[in-house]
Short mmCIF file of C-alpha atoms in Angstrom, two decimals:
data_model
loop_
_atom_site.label_atom_id
_atom_site.label_comp_id
_atom_site.label_asym_id
_atom_site.label_seq_id
_atom_site.Cartn_x
_atom_site.Cartn_y
_atom_site.Cartn_z
CA UNK A 1 -37.69 -17.01 64.65
CA UNK A 2 -35.15 -19.49 66.02
CA UNK A 3 -32.34 -16.83 65.75
CA UNK A 4 -34.51 -14.36 67.94
CA UNK A 5 -35.39 -17.08 70.51
CA UNK A 6 -31.79 -18.22 70.73
CA UNK A 7 -30.48 -14.60 71.36
CA UNK A 8 -33.16 -14.19 74.02
CA UNK A 9 -32.23 -17.29 75.78
CA UNK A 10 -28.53 -16.14 75.70
CA UNK A 11 -29.27 -12.58 77.03
CA UNK A 12 -31.63 -14.16 79.78
CA UNK A 13 -29.10 -16.80 80.85
CA UNK A 14 -26.12 -14.40 81.03
CA UNK A 15 -28.22 -11.69 82.83
CA UNK A 16 -29.63 -14.03 85.28
CA UNK A 17 -26.17 -15.47 86.04
CA UNK A 18 -24.61 -12.05 86.55
CA UNK A 19 -27.54 -11.09 88.68
CA UNK A 20 -27.26 -14.14 90.98
CA UNK A 21 -23.48 -13.87 91.16
CA UNK A 22 -23.80 -10.13 92.39
CA UNK A 23 -26.69 -10.87 94.65
CA UNK A 24 -25.51 -13.93 96.43
CA UNK A 25 -21.92 -12.94 97.28
CA UNK A 26 -22.96 -10.45 99.85
CA UNK A 27 -26.40 -11.70 100.85
CA UNK A 28 -26.77 -12.23 104.68
CA UNK A 29 -29.32 -14.99 104.29
CA UNK A 30 -26.65 -17.03 102.58
CA UNK A 31 -24.76 -17.76 105.82
CA UNK A 32 -28.02 -18.55 107.68
CA UNK A 33 -29.20 -21.12 104.95
CA UNK A 34 -25.98 -22.41 103.21
CA UNK A 35 -27.82 -25.51 101.89
CA UNK A 36 -30.43 -23.45 100.16
CA UNK A 37 -27.66 -21.10 98.91
CA UNK A 38 -25.88 -24.04 97.37
CA UNK A 39 -29.05 -25.04 95.53
CA UNK A 40 -29.43 -21.65 94.05
CA UNK A 41 -25.89 -21.60 92.93
CA UNK A 42 -26.12 -24.95 91.24
CA UNK A 43 -29.47 -24.05 89.61
CA UNK A 44 -27.99 -20.82 88.25
CA UNK A 45 -25.16 -22.80 86.64
CA UNK A 46 -27.55 -25.30 85.21
CA UNK A 47 -29.66 -22.39 83.92
CA UNK A 48 -26.70 -20.67 82.21
CA UNK A 49 -25.29 -23.85 80.82
CA UNK A 50 -28.72 -24.94 79.59
CA UNK A 51 -29.48 -21.44 78.07
CA UNK A 52 -26.14 -21.62 76.02
CA UNK A 53 -26.80 -25.24 74.91
CA UNK A 54 -30.37 -24.59 73.98
CA UNK A 55 -29.42 -21.37 72.06
CA UNK A 56 -26.82 -23.43 70.19
CA UNK A 57 -29.34 -26.13 69.35
CA UNK A 58 -31.70 -23.48 67.95
CA UNK A 59 -28.96 -21.83 65.99
CA UNK A 60 -28.00 -25.22 64.44
CA UNK A 61 -31.56 -26.33 64.27
CA UNK A 62 -31.06 -29.09 61.75
CA UNK A 63 -29.52 -31.31 64.46
CA UNK A 64 -32.30 -30.35 66.89
CA UNK A 65 -35.08 -31.16 64.34
CA UNK A 66 -33.55 -34.62 63.70
CA UNK A 67 -33.45 -35.37 67.35
CA UNK A 68 -37.02 -34.25 67.95
CA UNK A 69 -38.12 -36.25 64.93
CA UNK A 70 -36.65 -39.30 66.48
CA UNK A 71 -38.17 -38.40 69.90
CA UNK A 72 -41.66 -37.38 68.84
CA UNK A 73 -42.39 -38.87 65.31
CA UNK A 74 -43.39 -35.52 64.16
CA UNK A 75 -42.40 -34.92 60.43
CA UNK A 76 -39.23 -33.14 59.85
CA UNK A 77 -41.04 -30.66 57.62
CA UNK A 78 -43.37 -29.61 60.43
CA UNK A 79 -40.49 -29.40 62.96
CA UNK A 80 -38.45 -27.26 60.48
CA UNK A 81 -41.39 -24.97 60.02
CA UNK A 82 -41.59 -24.40 63.81
CA UNK A 83 -37.88 -24.21 64.58
CA UNK A 84 -36.55 -22.42 61.43
CA UNK A 85 -39.73 -20.45 60.84
CA UNK A 86 -39.04 -20.57 57.09
CA UNK A 87 -35.67 -18.86 57.41
CA UNK A 88 -32.74 -20.77 55.93
CA UNK A 89 -29.40 -20.04 57.74
CA UNK A 90 -26.25 -19.99 55.53
CA UNK A 91 -23.77 -22.96 55.82
CA UNK A 92 -21.15 -20.40 56.98
CA UNK A 93 -23.47 -19.52 59.96
CA UNK A 94 -24.12 -23.19 60.84
CA UNK A 95 -20.43 -23.96 60.58
CA UNK A 96 -19.66 -21.02 62.96
CA UNK A 97 -22.13 -22.00 65.54
CA UNK A 98 -20.95 -25.60 65.45
CA UNK A 99 -17.33 -24.45 66.05
CA UNK A 100 -18.30 -22.31 68.99
CA UNK A 101 -20.17 -25.36 70.52
CA UNK A 102 -17.18 -27.55 69.56
CA UNK A 103 -14.86 -25.09 71.43
CA UNK A 104 -17.04 -25.17 74.46
CA UNK A 105 -16.95 -29.08 74.34
CA UNK A 106 -13.13 -28.91 74.41
CA UNK A 107 -13.18 -26.61 77.39
CA UNK A 108 -15.56 -28.89 79.12
CA UNK A 109 -13.34 -31.86 78.34
CA UNK A 110 -10.29 -30.21 79.73
CA UNK A 111 -12.20 -29.27 82.84
CA UNK A 112 -13.48 -32.91 83.28
CA UNK A 113 -9.93 -34.23 82.90
CA UNK A 114 -8.75 -31.93 85.72
CA UNK A 115 -11.66 -33.43 87.92
CA UNK A 116 -10.53 -37.03 87.05
CA UNK A 117 -6.99 -36.01 88.24
CA UNK A 118 -8.52 -35.15 91.49
CA UNK A 119 -10.30 -38.46 91.65
CA UNK A 120 -6.92 -40.17 91.14
CA UNK A 121 -5.46 -38.17 94.00
CA UNK A 122 -8.09 -39.52 96.18
CA UNK A 123 -7.19 -43.07 95.14
CA UNK A 124 -3.57 -42.57 95.92
CA UNK A 125 -4.72 -41.20 99.39
CA UNK A 126 -6.65 -44.40 99.97
CA UNK A 127 -3.73 -46.57 99.01
CA UNK A 128 -1.36 -44.57 101.22
CA UNK A 129 -3.85 -44.75 104.13
CA UNK A 130 -4.09 -48.53 103.81
CA UNK A 131 -0.36 -48.73 104.63
CA UNK A 132 -0.10 -46.02 107.30
CA UNK A 133 -3.13 -46.23 109.44
CA UNK A 134 -2.20 -47.59 112.93
CA UNK A 135 -5.48 -47.60 114.74
CA UNK A 136 -9.13 -46.54 114.47
CA UNK A 137 -11.15 -44.39 116.88
CA UNK A 138 -14.91 -43.71 116.51
CA UNK A 139 -14.81 -45.17 113.01
CA UNK A 140 -11.99 -42.78 111.97
CA UNK A 141 -8.60 -43.60 110.52
CA UNK A 142 -5.87 -42.35 112.88
CA UNK A 143 -2.59 -41.43 111.15
CA UNK A 144 0.70 -40.90 113.16
CA UNK A 145 1.80 -37.32 112.70
CA UNK A 146 2.84 -34.21 114.66
CA UNK A 147 0.62 -31.92 112.43
CA UNK A 148 -2.81 -31.11 113.44
CA UNK A 149 -5.23 -32.11 110.79
CA UNK A 150 -8.57 -33.86 110.08
CA UNK A 151 -10.08 -34.39 106.71
CA UNK A 152 -12.41 -36.79 104.83
CA UNK A 153 -11.90 -38.80 101.64
CA UNK A 154 -14.90 -39.73 99.65
CA UNK A 155 -15.21 -43.30 98.67
CA UNK A 156 -16.58 -45.20 95.77
CA UNK A 157 -17.81 -48.66 94.89
CA UNK A 158 -14.42 -50.24 95.52
CA UNK A 159 -13.31 -48.21 98.56
CA UNK A 160 -15.08 -46.96 101.66
CA UNK A 161 -15.27 -43.30 102.50
CA UNK A 162 -12.85 -42.24 105.30
CA UNK A 163 -12.54 -39.70 108.07
CA UNK A 164 -8.91 -39.19 108.84
CA UNK A 165 -7.44 -37.47 111.86
CA UNK A 166 -3.82 -37.12 113.05
CA UNK A 167 -2.48 -38.42 116.38
CA UNK A 168 -1.45 -34.79 117.27
CA UNK A 169 -5.10 -33.71 116.83
CA UNK A 170 -6.29 -36.52 119.05
CA UNK A 171 -4.04 -35.39 121.73
CA UNK A 172 -5.24 -31.76 121.93
CA UNK A 173 -8.87 -31.99 121.15
CA UNK A 174 -11.28 -32.52 124.01
CA UNK A 175 -14.15 -35.16 123.77
CA UNK A 176 -16.64 -32.49 122.64
CA UNK A 177 -14.29 -30.89 120.13
CA UNK A 178 -13.38 -34.26 118.68
CA UNK A 179 -17.00 -35.11 118.36
CA UNK A 180 -17.53 -31.84 116.49
CA UNK A 181 -14.72 -32.51 114.14
CA UNK A 182 -16.00 -36.02 113.27
CA UNK A 183 -19.60 -34.83 112.79
CA UNK A 184 -18.24 -32.06 110.35
CA UNK A 185 -16.25 -34.54 108.32
CA UNK A 186 -19.16 -37.03 108.12
CA UNK A 187 -21.43 -34.33 107.10
CA UNK A 188 -19.15 -33.64 103.99
CA UNK A 189 -19.47 -37.51 103.14
CA UNK A 190 -23.13 -37.82 103.82
CA UNK A 191 -24.06 -34.80 101.72
CA UNK A 192 -21.63 -35.73 98.97
CA UNK A 193 -20.04 -32.15 99.05
CA UNK A 194 -17.19 -33.51 96.96
CA UNK A 195 -19.67 -33.75 93.93
CA UNK A 196 -20.86 -30.14 94.58
CA UNK A 197 -17.25 -28.92 94.49
CA UNK A 198 -16.49 -31.02 91.43
CA UNK A 199 -19.45 -29.79 89.48
CA UNK A 200 -18.54 -26.14 90.37
CA UNK A 201 -14.84 -26.67 89.33
CA UNK A 202 -15.83 -28.18 85.97
CA UNK A 203 -18.22 -25.29 85.25
CA UNK A 204 -15.74 -22.55 86.48
CA UNK A 205 -12.97 -24.01 84.41
CA UNK A 206 -15.29 -24.16 81.26
CA UNK A 207 -16.70 -20.83 81.64
CA UNK A 208 -13.73 -19.15 83.33
CA UNK A 209 -12.45 -17.20 80.38
CA UNK A 210 -15.89 -15.50 79.95
CA UNK A 211 -16.09 -14.49 83.62
CA UNK A 212 -19.75 -15.48 83.83
CA UNK A 213 -20.82 -16.64 87.24
CA UNK A 214 -17.11 -16.15 88.48
CA UNK A 215 -17.79 -16.67 92.21
CA UNK A 216 -19.48 -20.02 91.75
CA UNK A 217 -16.57 -22.18 92.55
CA UNK A 218 -15.23 -20.19 95.54
CA UNK A 219 -18.73 -19.79 96.98
CA UNK A 220 -19.53 -23.53 96.71
CA UNK A 221 -16.24 -24.34 98.64
CA UNK A 222 -17.21 -21.85 101.30
CA UNK A 223 -20.77 -22.94 101.49
CA UNK A 224 -20.06 -26.66 101.90
CA UNK A 225 -18.05 -25.81 104.95
CA UNK A 226 -20.84 -23.75 106.48
CA UNK A 227 -23.42 -26.52 105.87
CA UNK A 228 -21.04 -29.17 107.44
CA UNK A 229 -20.73 -26.64 110.43
CA UNK A 230 -24.39 -26.54 110.75
CA UNK A 231 -24.66 -30.28 111.14
CA UNK A 232 -21.78 -30.50 113.41
CA UNK A 233 -22.98 -27.78 115.89
CA UNK A 234 -26.53 -29.42 116.03
CA UNK A 235 -24.79 -32.59 117.08
CA UNK A 236 -21.96 -31.34 119.28
CA UNK A 237 -22.79 -27.72 120.21
CA UNK A 238 -21.52 -24.38 118.91
CA UNK A 239 -18.91 -23.84 121.53
CA UNK A 240 -17.36 -27.18 120.95
CA UNK A 241 -17.21 -26.73 117.18
CA UNK A 242 -15.80 -23.13 117.60
CA UNK A 243 -13.02 -24.33 119.94
CA UNK A 244 -12.27 -27.17 117.43
CA UNK A 245 -11.99 -24.75 114.62
CA UNK A 246 -9.64 -22.54 116.57
CA UNK A 247 -7.32 -25.63 117.48
CA UNK A 248 -7.43 -26.86 113.83
CA UNK A 249 -7.14 -23.37 112.35
CA UNK A 250 -4.07 -23.96 109.95
CA UNK A 251 -4.28 -27.51 108.82
CA UNK A 252 -2.29 -28.94 105.83
CA UNK A 253 -4.42 -31.57 104.01
CA UNK A 254 -3.83 -33.62 100.82
CA UNK A 255 -5.20 -32.70 97.52
CA UNK A 256 -8.61 -34.36 96.72
CA UNK A 257 -9.76 -34.29 100.52
CA UNK A 258 -12.14 -32.03 102.36
CA UNK A 259 -10.41 -30.61 105.53
CA UNK A 260 -11.91 -29.48 108.72
CA UNK A 261 -10.55 -25.93 108.71
CA UNK A 262 -9.80 -25.52 105.05
CA UNK A 263 -11.15 -21.95 104.64
CA UNK A 264 -12.35 -18.82 106.41
CA UNK A 265 -11.98 -20.05 109.88
CA UNK A 266 -12.51 -16.63 111.56
CA UNK A 267 -15.63 -16.08 109.50
CA UNK A 268 -17.05 -19.44 110.37
CA UNK A 269 -16.46 -18.93 114.11
CA UNK A 270 -18.05 -15.51 114.14
CA UNK A 271 -21.06 -16.93 112.25
CA UNK A 272 -21.55 -19.61 114.88
CA UNK A 273 -21.44 -17.17 117.77
CA UNK A 274 -24.01 -14.95 116.15
CA UNK A 275 -26.26 -17.70 114.89
CA UNK A 276 -27.77 -15.76 112.06
CA UNK A 277 -31.31 -16.27 111.19
CA UNK A 278 -33.24 -16.11 107.70
CA UNK A 279 -36.70 -15.80 106.36
CA UNK A 280 -37.58 -19.44 105.20
CA UNK A 281 -40.39 -18.06 102.90
CA UNK A 282 -37.97 -15.85 101.07
CA UNK A 283 -35.28 -18.47 100.50
CA UNK A 284 -38.06 -20.92 99.47
CA UNK A 285 -39.16 -18.36 96.80
CA UNK A 286 -35.67 -17.82 95.64
CA UNK A 287 -35.17 -21.64 95.11
CA UNK A 288 -38.44 -21.83 93.33
CA UNK A 289 -37.38 -18.94 91.00
CA UNK A 290 -34.01 -20.68 90.33
CA UNK A 291 -35.85 -23.92 89.48
CA UNK A 292 -38.08 -22.03 86.94
CA UNK A 293 -35.08 -20.30 85.35
CA UNK A 294 -33.22 -23.78 85.09
CA UNK A 295 -36.35 -25.31 83.35
CA UNK A 296 -36.75 -22.51 80.77
CA UNK A 297 -34.03 -23.60 78.19
CA UNK A 298 -35.05 -27.22 78.11
CA UNK A 299 -38.69 -26.32 77.93
CA UNK A 300 -38.12 -23.68 75.17
CA UNK A 301 -36.58 -26.20 72.76
CA UNK A 302 -38.79 -29.23 73.63
CA UNK A 303 -42.26 -27.88 74.07
CA UNK A 304 -42.89 -26.97 70.40
CA UNK A 305 -42.08 -30.50 69.31
CA UNK A 306 -44.36 -31.92 72.11
CA UNK A 307 -47.18 -29.65 71.26
CA UNK A 308 -46.99 -30.91 67.64
CA UNK A 309 -46.76 -34.47 68.77
CA UNK A 310 -49.80 -34.13 71.11
CA UNK A 311 -51.93 -32.35 68.41
CA UNK A 312 -51.07 -34.88 65.70
#
């Protein structure tokens, strides 16, 4: 029984991920509602990862049964009857499943190390800025440079978040354009977009060899820029933001930062001028469906034990 359920979970998880990847990439509503699209992408990744983990837990059900015994107090014999269905898997099967899960763990660890490296890059940026910042305007750190750039650096418990802008950018941006740039960068910080990007990068590096949900990382990077654009144009106006993007079209920014014009500048300006609309009811339904899909794997492995516990 557990083998069939595990296979079903895997098929559903992979099929859902493939469908979402193909559907979201070219969907028009995504540009009109980048925040909701981000939520659907993240939920798709959670659903896929949860499906794989749940399937692995069912295939190596001895560990799952022990965990559920500790969590619910239901006897291990009853749990074994429910999860194994009276079928005893061979030690070779259990060892193979455990090796696959261990391999995935190694990939995840490698991806997490790469994310930690990005965090260290941010720390070095903070340290460099503490020495090079000459003044501050509108709460931003101003760095003397002949290059046009603006970016933000997320903070932590020990260091404050920063919005950084070059003196060259200050000289060429109008008051309205500067307000749009600052609003864009502060949106990144307020919405913690660096965490969305980090989660997508860890997932993409882990699942990359399998080419499952391959557009996740790139789409998250694109959508966080669109969401920050939305916040900026509501505060400073579309034209000011569009002009600021034109001025800052080809910035060079340090690793670990989120830059004003880091990607797809032309697409973003075109989007602002068109102001695309979307059906809020449709996007709400899509988000709800994504939440349900993400909840299926943990529910599948936990509900049988909870049912036994409540019935005892």
